[in-house]
Amino acid sequence: MLQTGSILEWITFLCKEDFQNRLPDGRIIFTEPLVGLVDADDPELINFKNNNIIGPAFRLPSEWLPGAKTVVSYFLPFSDKIRQSNYCGSLPSVEWLHGRFIGESFNEKIRTLLVNELIKRGGKAVAPLLHKDYRADYDALLSSWSERHIAYAAGLGTFGLHRGLITEKGTAGRIGSVITDLEIEGKKLREVNPFNNCPYLVDHSCGVCIDRCPASAINREGMDKKKCYHYMFIDDRIKAMREQYDYAHSICGKCQIDVPCEDCIP
Ligand code: B12
Ligand code: SF4
Ligand code: SF4
């Protein structure tokens, strides 16, 4: 039976060798990934849909792929160069901007190659983010497949006060997943408390991300998604810079770096 270890080795190899995991100046975007699994019929996923943790817009694995058995989820941590480039000021660095857009193209490539690999091994496979029925709702600010919630269910981490997923390699990174009808061995145990890796949500210590946010979107009650969206998509403070590279919208990510959960569990 296929093992998580071989998928981890394979994505690690891609991160090291693939020319698409590079900034224009050749520096690496993502370092060594994490990989986790969740059963397609895990009750936690039904919980996401029925108990309004995501809500009815969330499609279960079997709604993407009839006969689905396993969801493979992975976390791609940004390299220290990309993270450190974004420490200064309230506007994102050009490296962070490329990391977001070139990095997500590379993430799409991983999803596609992983689907092909699982098909080669005799299974069926679908990457929801690349599926024609995938929807992101930028009024409600949710989607029909939340990579963070899947990563939590697969034991890769828990949510922070800033709403990002905090993994053992931190929060500054991107996430991907693929659904398959193959069985795969090597599940990680997931935290019972979905907020366990954030000290603020455990005992009110930390809270560093509150002051990192240039949009005042994070406070002691949590993170205001609409303020964050407004800052990135409407204020659009790096319009001139992003248009130089033809990127569709602005980004930010200041709450993901220069914080205790940047590259570890605090
Ligand atoms: C919509 C969206 C946004 C919106 C809304 C963000 C949000 N919090 O949902 C906006 C435009 C604001 C946004 C901003 C950013 N985004 Co965005 N975004 C998405 C997108 C497309 C969908 C997210 C989604 O479906 N959310 C679902 C809703 C329901 O999530 P939620 O409200 O936060 O969920 C809360 C509740 O469920 C609650 N909860 C309550 N009870 C319980 C009980 C249980 C059991 C659980 C599990 C949870 C729970 O906890 C959650 C966290 O507070 C995903 C890509 C994808 N399809 O996954 C990327 C994604 C979430 N974004 C990402 C990133 C990196 C960013 C930015 C840093 C932008 C940038 N690159 O500069 C900022 C960070 C903002 C922040 N602090 O979170 C990454 C996250 C990486 C990480 N480490 O977590 C993702 C996964 C993209 C990717 N492929 O990697 N984003
Ligand atoms: S900076 Fe501190 S309070 Fe904010 S999410 Fe990270 S660990 Fe939690
Ligand atoms: S991405 Fe920027 S605006 Fe959004 S919550 Fe994080 S720091 Fe604030």
CSV table of C-alpha atoms and ligand atoms in Angstrom, one decimal:
chain,number,residue,atom,x,y,z
A,1,MET,CA,0.0,0.0,0.0
A,2,LEU,CA,1.1,3.6,-0.7
A,3,GLN,CA,2.7,5.3,2.3
A,4,THR,CA,2.7,9.0,3.3
A,5,GLY,CA,6.5,8.8,3.5
A,6,SER,CA,6.8,8.2,-0.3
A,7,ILE,CA,4.5,11.2,-1.0
A,8,LEU,CA,6.6,13.3,1.4
A,9,GLU,CA,9.8,12.3,-0.3
A,10,TRP,CA,8.3,13.0,-3.7
A,11,ILE,CA,7.0,16.5,-2.9
A,12,THR,CA,10.3,17.3,-1.1
A,13,PHE,CA,12.2,16.3,-4.2
A,14,LEU,CA,10.0,18.6,-6.4
A,15,CYS,CA,10.6,21.5,-3.9
A,16,LYS,CA,14.4,21.0,-4.1
A,17,GLU,CA,14.7,20.3,-7.9
A,18,ASP,CA,11.9,22.0,-9.8
A,19,PHE,CA,12.8,25.2,-11.5
A,20,GLN,CA,9.3,26.6,-10.9
A,21,ASN,CA,10.0,26.7,-7.1
A,22,ARG,CA,12.3,29.7,-7.7
A,23,LEU,CA,12.1,33.4,-7.5
A,24,PRO,CA,13.2,35.3,-10.7
A,25,ASP,CA,16.7,35.7,-9.2
A,26,GLY,CA,16.9,31.9,-8.6
A,27,ARG,CA,16.4,31.7,-4.9
A,28,ILE,CA,14.2,28.9,-3.6
A,29,ILE,CA,10.5,29.7,-2.6
A,30,PHE,CA,9.4,26.7,-0.5
A,31,THR,CA,11.6,24.5,1.7
A,32,GLU,CA,10.9,21.0,2.9
A,33,PRO,CA,7.1,20.3,3.1
A,34,LEU,CA,4.9,18.5,5.6
A,35,VAL,CA,2.3,15.9,4.5
A,36,GLY,CA,-0.7,14.6,6.3
A,37,LEU,CA,-3.8,12.4,5.5
A,38,VAL,CA,-7.4,12.3,6.4
A,39,ASP,CA,-10.0,9.6,5.6
A,40,ALA,CA,-12.5,10.9,3.1
A,41,ASP,CA,-15.4,9.9,5.4
A,42,ASP,CA,-13.9,11.4,8.6
A,43,PRO,CA,-16.8,12.8,10.7
A,44,GLU,CA,-14.7,16.0,11.2
A,45,LEU,CA,-15.3,16.9,7.6
A,46,ILE,CA,-19.0,16.5,7.9
A,47,ASN,CA,-18.7,18.7,11.0
A,48,PHE,CA,-17.1,21.4,8.8
A,49,LYS,CA,-20.1,21.4,6.5
A,50,ASN,CA,-23.1,20.8,8.9
A,51,ASN,CA,-22.0,22.7,12.0
A,52,ASN,CA,-21.2,26.0,10.2
A,53,ILE,CA,-17.5,25.7,10.7
A,54,ILE,CA,-17.3,26.3,7.0
A,55,GLY,CA,-21.0,25.8,6.2
A,56,PRO,CA,-23.0,24.3,3.4
A,57,ALA,CA,-20.8,25.7,0.6
A,58,PHE,CA,-18.1,23.1,1.6
A,59,ARG,CA,-18.2,20.1,-0.6
A,60,LEU,CA,-17.3,16.7,1.0
A,61,PRO,CA,-14.6,14.6,-0.6
A,62,SER,CA,-17.2,12.2,-2.1
A,63,GLU,CA,-18.9,15.2,-3.7
A,64,TRP,CA,-15.7,15.9,-5.6
A,65,LEU,CA,-14.8,12.2,-6.3
A,66,PRO,CA,-17.4,9.5,-5.8
A,67,GLY,CA,-15.7,6.6,-4.0
A,68,ALA,CA,-13.1,8.9,-2.4
A,69,LYS,CA,-11.1,7.2,0.4
A,70,THR,CA,-8.3,9.5,1.4
A,71,VAL,CA,-7.4,13.2,1.2
A,72,VAL,CA,-3.6,14.1,1.0
A,73,SER,CA,-2.8,17.5,2.4
A,74,TYR,CA,0.5,19.3,2.4
A,75,PHE,CA,2.1,22.5,3.8
A,76,LEU,CA,4.8,24.3,1.8
A,77,PRO,CA,6.9,26.6,4.2
A,78,PHE,CA,8.3,29.8,2.7
A,79,SER,CA,12.2,29.9,2.8
A,80,ASP,CA,13.8,32.2,5.4
A,81,LYS,CA,14.9,34.6,2.6
A,82,ILE,CA,11.2,35.1,1.5
A,83,ARG,CA,10.0,35.4,5.1
A,84,GLN,CA,12.7,37.9,6.2
A,85,SER,CA,12.3,40.0,3.1
A,86,ASN,CA,8.8,40.9,4.4
A,87,TYR,CA,9.8,41.9,8.0
A,88,CYS,CA,10.1,45.7,7.3
A,89,GLY,CA,7.4,48.3,6.8
A,90,SER,CA,3.7,47.9,6.3
A,91,LEU,CA,3.8,47.0,2.6
A,92,PRO,CA,4.8,43.5,1.4
A,93,SER,CA,8.2,43.0,-0.2
A,94,VAL,CA,8.6,42.1,-3.9
A,95,GLU,CA,10.0,38.6,-2.8
A,96,TRP,CA,6.8,38.0,-0.8
A,97,LEU,CA,4.7,39.1,-3.8
A,98,HIS,CA,6.5,36.7,-6.1
A,99,GLY,CA,6.4,34.0,-3.4
A,100,ARG,CA,2.6,34.3,-3.4
A,101,PHE,CA,2.0,34.2,-7.1
A,102,ILE,CA,4.9,32.1,-8.5
A,103,GLY,CA,4.6,30.0,-5.3
A,104,GLU,CA,0.9,29.3,-6.0
A,105,SER,CA,1.6,28.3,-9.7
A,106,PHE,CA,4.2,25.8,-8.3
A,107,ASN,CA,1.5,24.6,-5.8
A,108,GLU,CA,-0.9,24.1,-8.7
A,109,LYS,CA,1.9,22.1,-10.5
A,110,ILE,CA,2.3,19.9,-7.3
A,111,ARG,CA,-1.5,19.3,-7.2
A,112,THR,CA,-1.5,18.3,-10.9
A,113,LEU,CA,1.5,16.0,-10.7
A,114,LEU,CA,0.2,14.4,-7.5
A,115,VAL,CA,-3.1,13.7,-9.3
A,116,ASN,CA,-1.2,12.1,-12.2
A,117,GLU,CA,1.0,10.1,-9.8
A,118,LEU,CA,-2.0,8.6,-8.0
A,119,ILE,CA,-3.7,7.8,-11.3
A,120,LYS,CA,-0.5,6.0,-12.4
A,121,ARG,CA,-0.7,3.9,-9.3
A,122,GLY,CA,-4.1,2.7,-10.3
A,123,GLY,CA,-6.4,5.2,-8.5
A,124,LYS,CA,-8.6,8.1,-9.3
A,125,ALA,CA,-7.7,11.5,-8.0
A,126,VAL,CA,-9.0,15.1,-8.0
A,127,ALA,CA,-7.5,18.4,-6.8
A,128,PRO,CA,-10.6,20.5,-5.7
A,129,LEU,CA,-8.7,23.8,-6.2
A,130,LEU,CA,-8.2,22.9,-9.9
A,131,HIS,CA,-11.7,21.5,-10.4
A,132,LYS,CA,-14.3,23.3,-12.6
A,133,ASP,CA,-16.8,23.3,-9.7
A,134,TYR,CA,-14.4,25.0,-7.2
A,135,ARG,CA,-15.8,28.3,-5.9
A,136,ALA,CA,-14.3,31.0,-3.7
A,137,ASP,CA,-16.9,33.4,-2.4
A,138,TYR,CA,-15.3,36.8,-1.8
A,139,ASP,CA,-18.4,38.3,-0.2
A,140,ALA,CA,-18.8,35.6,2.5
A,141,LEU,CA,-15.0,35.0,2.4
A,142,LEU,CA,-15.1,31.3,2.3
A,143,SER,CA,-14.8,28.5,-0.4
A,144,SER,CA,-16.1,25.1,-1.4
A,145,TRP,CA,-12.8,23.5,-0.3
A,146,SER,CA,-10.8,25.1,2.5
A,147,GLU,CA,-7.2,24.0,2.4
A,148,ARG,CA,-6.6,25.1,6.0
A,149,HIS,CA,-9.5,23.1,7.4
A,150,ILE,CA,-8.4,20.0,5.5
A,151,ALA,CA,-4.8,20.5,6.7
A,152,TYR,CA,-6.1,20.7,10.3
A,153,ALA,CA,-8.2,17.5,9.8
A,154,ALA,CA,-5.1,15.8,8.4
A,155,GLY,CA,-3.1,16.6,11.6
A,156,LEU,CA,-0.8,19.2,10.1
A,157,GLY,CA,-1.6,22.0,12.5
A,158,THR,CA,-4.2,24.2,14.2
A,159,PHE,CA,-5.7,27.7,13.7
A,160,GLY,CA,-4.1,30.8,15.2
A,161,LEU,CA,-5.6,34.1,16.5
A,162,HIS,CA,-4.7,35.5,13.0
A,163,ARG,CA,-6.7,32.6,11.5
A,164,GLY,CA,-3.7,31.1,9.7
A,165,LEU,CA,-2.9,27.4,10.1
A,166,ILE,CA,0.1,27.0,12.5
A,167,THR,CA,2.1,23.8,11.7
A,168,GLU,CA,5.4,22.5,13.2
A,169,LYS,CA,7.1,24.5,10.5
A,170,GLY,CA,5.1,27.6,11.3
A,171,THR,CA,2.4,29.5,9.6
A,172,ALA,CA,4.2,31.3,6.8
A,173,GLY,CA,3.5,29.0,3.8
A,174,ARG,CA,0.9,27.8,1.4
A,175,ILE,CA,-1.3,24.7,1.5
A,176,GLY,CA,-2.5,22.2,-1.0
A,177,SER,CA,-4.5,18.9,-1.2
A,178,VAL,CA,-5.7,16.1,-3.4
A,179,ILE,CA,-8.5,13.6,-3.0
A,180,THR,CA,-8.1,9.9,-4.1
A,181,ASP,CA,-9.9,6.6,-4.0
A,182,LEU,CA,-6.7,4.9,-3.0
A,183,GLU,CA,-6.0,3.9,0.6
A,184,ILE,CA,-2.7,5.4,1.9
A,185,GLU,CA,-0.9,4.4,5.2
A,186,GLY,CA,0.5,6.8,7.7
A,187,LYS,CA,-2.0,9.1,9.3
A,188,LYS,CA,-0.8,11.7,11.9
A,189,LEU,CA,-2.8,12.2,15.1
A,190,ARG,CA,-4.7,15.5,15.0
A,191,GLU,CA,-5.1,17.9,17.9
A,192,VAL,CA,-8.5,17.7,19.6
A,193,ASN,CA,-8.4,21.4,20.2
A,194,PRO,CA,-8.4,23.2,16.7
A,195,PHE,CA,-6.6,26.2,18.3
A,196,ASN,CA,-4.0,24.4,20.4
A,197,ASN,CA,-0.8,25.7,18.7
A,198,CYS,CA,-1.6,29.4,19.4
A,199,PRO,CA,-0.7,30.4,22.9
A,200,TYR,CA,-3.1,33.3,22.8
A,201,LEU,CA,-6.0,31.0,22.2
A,202,VAL,CA,-4.8,28.7,25.0
A,203,ASP,CA,-4.0,31.1,27.8
A,204,HIS,CA,-4.0,34.6,26.4
A,205,SER,CA,-0.2,34.9,26.1
A,206,CYS,CA,1.4,36.1,22.9
A,207,GLY,CA,-1.0,38.2,20.7
A,208,VAL,CA,2.0,39.6,18.7
A,209,CYS,CA,0.1,39.4,15.4
A,210,ILE,CA,-2.4,42.0,16.6
A,211,ASP,CA,0.2,44.8,16.3
A,212,ARG,CA,1.7,43.3,13.1
A,213,CYS,CA,-1.5,43.9,11.1
A,214,PRO,CA,-1.4,47.2,9.1
A,215,ALA,CA,-5.2,47.1,8.6
A,216,SER,CA,-6.0,46.6,12.3
A,217,ALA,CA,-7.9,43.5,11.3
A,218,ILE,CA,-6.7,41.4,14.2
A,219,ASN,CA,-7.8,42.1,17.8
A,220,ARG,CA,-8.3,40.1,21.0
A,221,GLU,CA,-11.6,38.7,19.7
A,222,GLY,CA,-10.0,37.3,16.5
A,223,MET,CA,-9.5,38.4,12.9
A,224,ASP,CA,-11.9,40.5,10.8
A,225,LYS,CA,-11.8,38.9,7.4
A,226,LYS,CA,-13.6,41.8,5.7
A,227,LYS,CA,-11.0,44.3,6.9
A,228,CYS,CA,-8.2,42.1,5.7
A,229,TYR,CA,-9.9,41.6,2.3
A,230,HIS,CA,-10.5,45.4,2.1
A,231,TYR,CA,-6.9,46.2,2.8
A,232,MET,CA,-5.6,43.8,0.2
A,233,PHE,CA,-8.2,44.0,-2.6
A,234,ILE,CA,-9.7,47.5,-2.3
A,235,ASP,CA,-7.0,49.7,-0.8
A,236,ASP,CA,-4.6,47.8,-3.1
A,237,ARG,CA,-1.6,49.7,-1.8
A,238,ILE,CA,1.0,47.9,-4.0
A,239,LYS,CA,-1.0,48.3,-7.2
A,240,ALA,CA,1.9,49.8,-9.2
A,241,MET,CA,4.3,47.1,-8.0
A,242,ARG,CA,1.9,44.2,-8.7
A,243,GLU,CA,0.9,45.5,-12.1
A,244,GLN,CA,4.5,45.5,-13.2
A,245,TYR,CA,4.3,41.7,-13.0
A,246,ASP,CA,0.7,41.4,-14.1
A,247,TYR,CA,-0.4,39.9,-10.7
A,248,ALA,CA,-4.2,40.0,-10.3
A,249,HIS,CA,-4.5,41.6,-6.8
A,250,SER,CA,-2.5,42.9,-3.8
A,251,ILE,CA,-1.4,40.7,-0.9
A,252,CYS,CA,-0.1,41.3,2.6
A,253,GLY,CA,0.8,38.4,5.0
A,254,LYS,CA,2.4,40.7,7.7
A,255,CYS,CA,0.6,38.6,10.4
A,256,GLN,CA,2.5,35.5,9.2
A,257,ILE,CA,6.1,36.8,9.6
A,258,ASP,CA,8.1,38.3,12.5
A,259,VAL,CA,5.7,36.6,14.9
A,260,PRO,CA,6.4,33.7,17.3
A,261,CYS,CA,4.5,31.2,15.1
A,262,GLU,CA,6.3,32.3,11.9
A,263,ASP,CA,8.3,29.0,11.4
A,264,CYS,CA,7.5,26.8,14.4
A,265,ILE,CA,4.8,26.1,17.1
A,266,PRO,CA,5.5,28.7,19.8
B,1,B12,C1,-11.1,33.4,1.2
B,1,B12,C2,-9.6,33.4,1.5
B,1,B12,C3,-9.0,34.5,2.0
B,1,B12,C4,-9.9,35.7,2.6
B,1,B12,C5,-10.5,35.2,3.9
B,1,B12,C6,-9.5,34.5,4.8
B,1,B12,C7,-10.1,33.4,5.8
B,1,B12,N1,-9.7,33.5,7.0
B,1,B12,O1,-10.9,32.6,5.4
B,1,B12,C8,-8.9,36.8,2.6
B,1,B12,C9,-9.0,37.6,1.3
B,1,B12,C10,-9.1,37.8,3.8
B,1,B12,C11,-7.6,36.1,2.7
B,1,B12,C12,-6.4,36.6,3.2
B,1,B12,C13,-5.2,35.9,3.3
B,1,B12,N2,-4.9,34.7,2.8
B,1,B12,CO1,-6.3,33.6,2.1
B,1,B12,N3,-7.5,32.3,1.3
B,1,B12,C14,-8.8,32.3,1.1
B,1,B12,C15,-9.2,31.0,0.5
B,1,B12,C16,-9.4,31.2,-1.0
B,1,B12,C17,-10.5,30.3,1.1
B,1,B12,C18,-10.5,30.3,2.6
B,1,B12,C19,-11.7,29.6,3.1
B,1,B12,O2,-12.4,28.8,2.5
B,1,B12,N4,-12.1,29.8,4.4
B,1,B12,C20,-13.2,29.2,5.0
B,1,B12,C21,-13.6,30.0,6.3
B,1,B12,C22,-14.8,29.3,6.9
B,1,B12,O3,-12.5,30.0,7.1
B,1,B12,P1,-12.4,30.8,8.5
B,1,B12,O4,-13.6,31.7,8.6
B,1,B12,O5,-11.1,31.5,8.7
B,1,B12,O6,-12.5,29.6,9.6
B,1,B12,C23,-12.6,29.8,10.9
B,1,B12,C24,-13.7,28.9,11.6
B,1,B12,O7,-13.8,27.7,10.9
B,1,B12,C25,-13.1,28.8,13.0
B,1,B12,N5,-13.6,27.7,13.7
B,1,B12,C26,-14.6,27.9,14.6
B,1,B12,N6,-14.9,26.8,15.2
B,1,B12,C27,-14.1,25.8,14.7
B,1,B12,C28,-14.0,24.4,15.0
B,1,B12,C29,-13.1,23.6,14.3
B,1,B12,C30,-13.1,22.1,14.6
B,1,B12,C31,-12.3,24.2,13.3
B,1,B12,C32,-11.3,23.4,12.5
B,1,B12,C33,-12.3,25.6,13.0
B,1,B12,C34,-13.3,26.4,13.8
B,1,B12,O8,-11.7,28.7,12.8
B,1,B12,C35,-11.3,29.2,11.6
B,1,B12,C36,-10.2,30.2,11.8
B,1,B12,O9,-10.6,31.3,12.6
B,1,B12,C37,-8.0,30.0,0.8
B,1,B12,C38,-7.7,29.0,-0.3
B,1,B12,C39,-8.5,27.8,0.0
B,1,B12,N7,-9.4,27.4,-0.9
B,1,B12,O10,-8.4,27.1,1.0
B,1,B12,C40,-6.8,31.0,1.0
B,1,B12,C41,-5.8,30.8,2.1
B,1,B12,C42,-6.6,30.6,3.4
B,1,B12,N8,-5.1,32.1,2.3
B,1,B12,C43,-3.9,32.0,2.6
B,1,B12,C44,-3.0,33.1,2.8
B,1,B12,C45,-1.6,32.9,2.9
B,1,B12,C46,-3.6,34.4,2.9
B,1,B12,C47,-2.8,35.7,3.2
B,1,B12,C48,-1.6,35.7,4.1
B,1,B12,C49,-2.6,36.6,1.9
B,1,B12,C50,-1.2,36.7,1.4
B,1,B12,N9,-0.8,35.7,0.7
B,1,B12,O11,-0.6,37.7,1.7
B,1,B12,C51,-4.0,36.5,4.0
B,1,B12,C52,-4.0,36.0,5.5
B,1,B12,C53,-5.2,36.4,6.2
B,1,B12,C54,-5.3,35.7,7.5
B,1,B12,N10,-4.8,36.2,8.6
B,1,B12,O12,-5.9,34.6,7.5
B,1,B12,C55,-3.4,30.5,2.8
B,1,B12,C56,-3.3,30.2,4.3
B,1,B12,C57,-2.0,29.7,4.7
B,1,B12,C58,-2.0,29.4,6.2
B,1,B12,N11,-0.8,29.2,6.8
B,1,B12,O13,-3.0,29.3,6.9
B,1,B12,C59,-4.6,29.8,2.0
B,1,B12,C60,-5.0,28.4,2.5
B,1,B12,C61,-4.2,29.7,0.5
B,1,B12,C62,-3.2,28.6,0.2
B,1,B12,N12,-3.5,27.7,-0.8
B,1,B12,O14,-2.3,28.3,0.9
B,1,B12,N13,-7.7,34.8,2.3
B,2,SF4,S1,1.4,35.6,16.7
B,2,SF4,FE1,0.9,34.6,18.6
B,2,SF4,S2,-1.2,35.1,19.0
B,2,SF4,FE2,-0.8,35.5,16.8
B,2,SF4,S3,-1.4,33.6,15.8
B,2,SF4,FE3,0.8,33.5,16.2
B,2,SF4,S4,1.0,32.4,18.2
B,2,SF4,FE4,-1.1,33.1,18.0
B,3,SF4,S1,-2.9,39.5,5.9
B,3,SF4,FE1,-2.3,41.6,6.5
B,3,SF4,S2,-4.3,42.7,6.6
B,3,SF4,FE2,-4.7,40.5,6.6
B,3,SF4,S3,-4.8,40.0,8.8
B,3,SF4,FE3,-2.7,39.5,8.1
B,3,SF4,S4,-1.6,41.4,8.6
B,3,SF4,FE4,-3.8,41.9,8.6
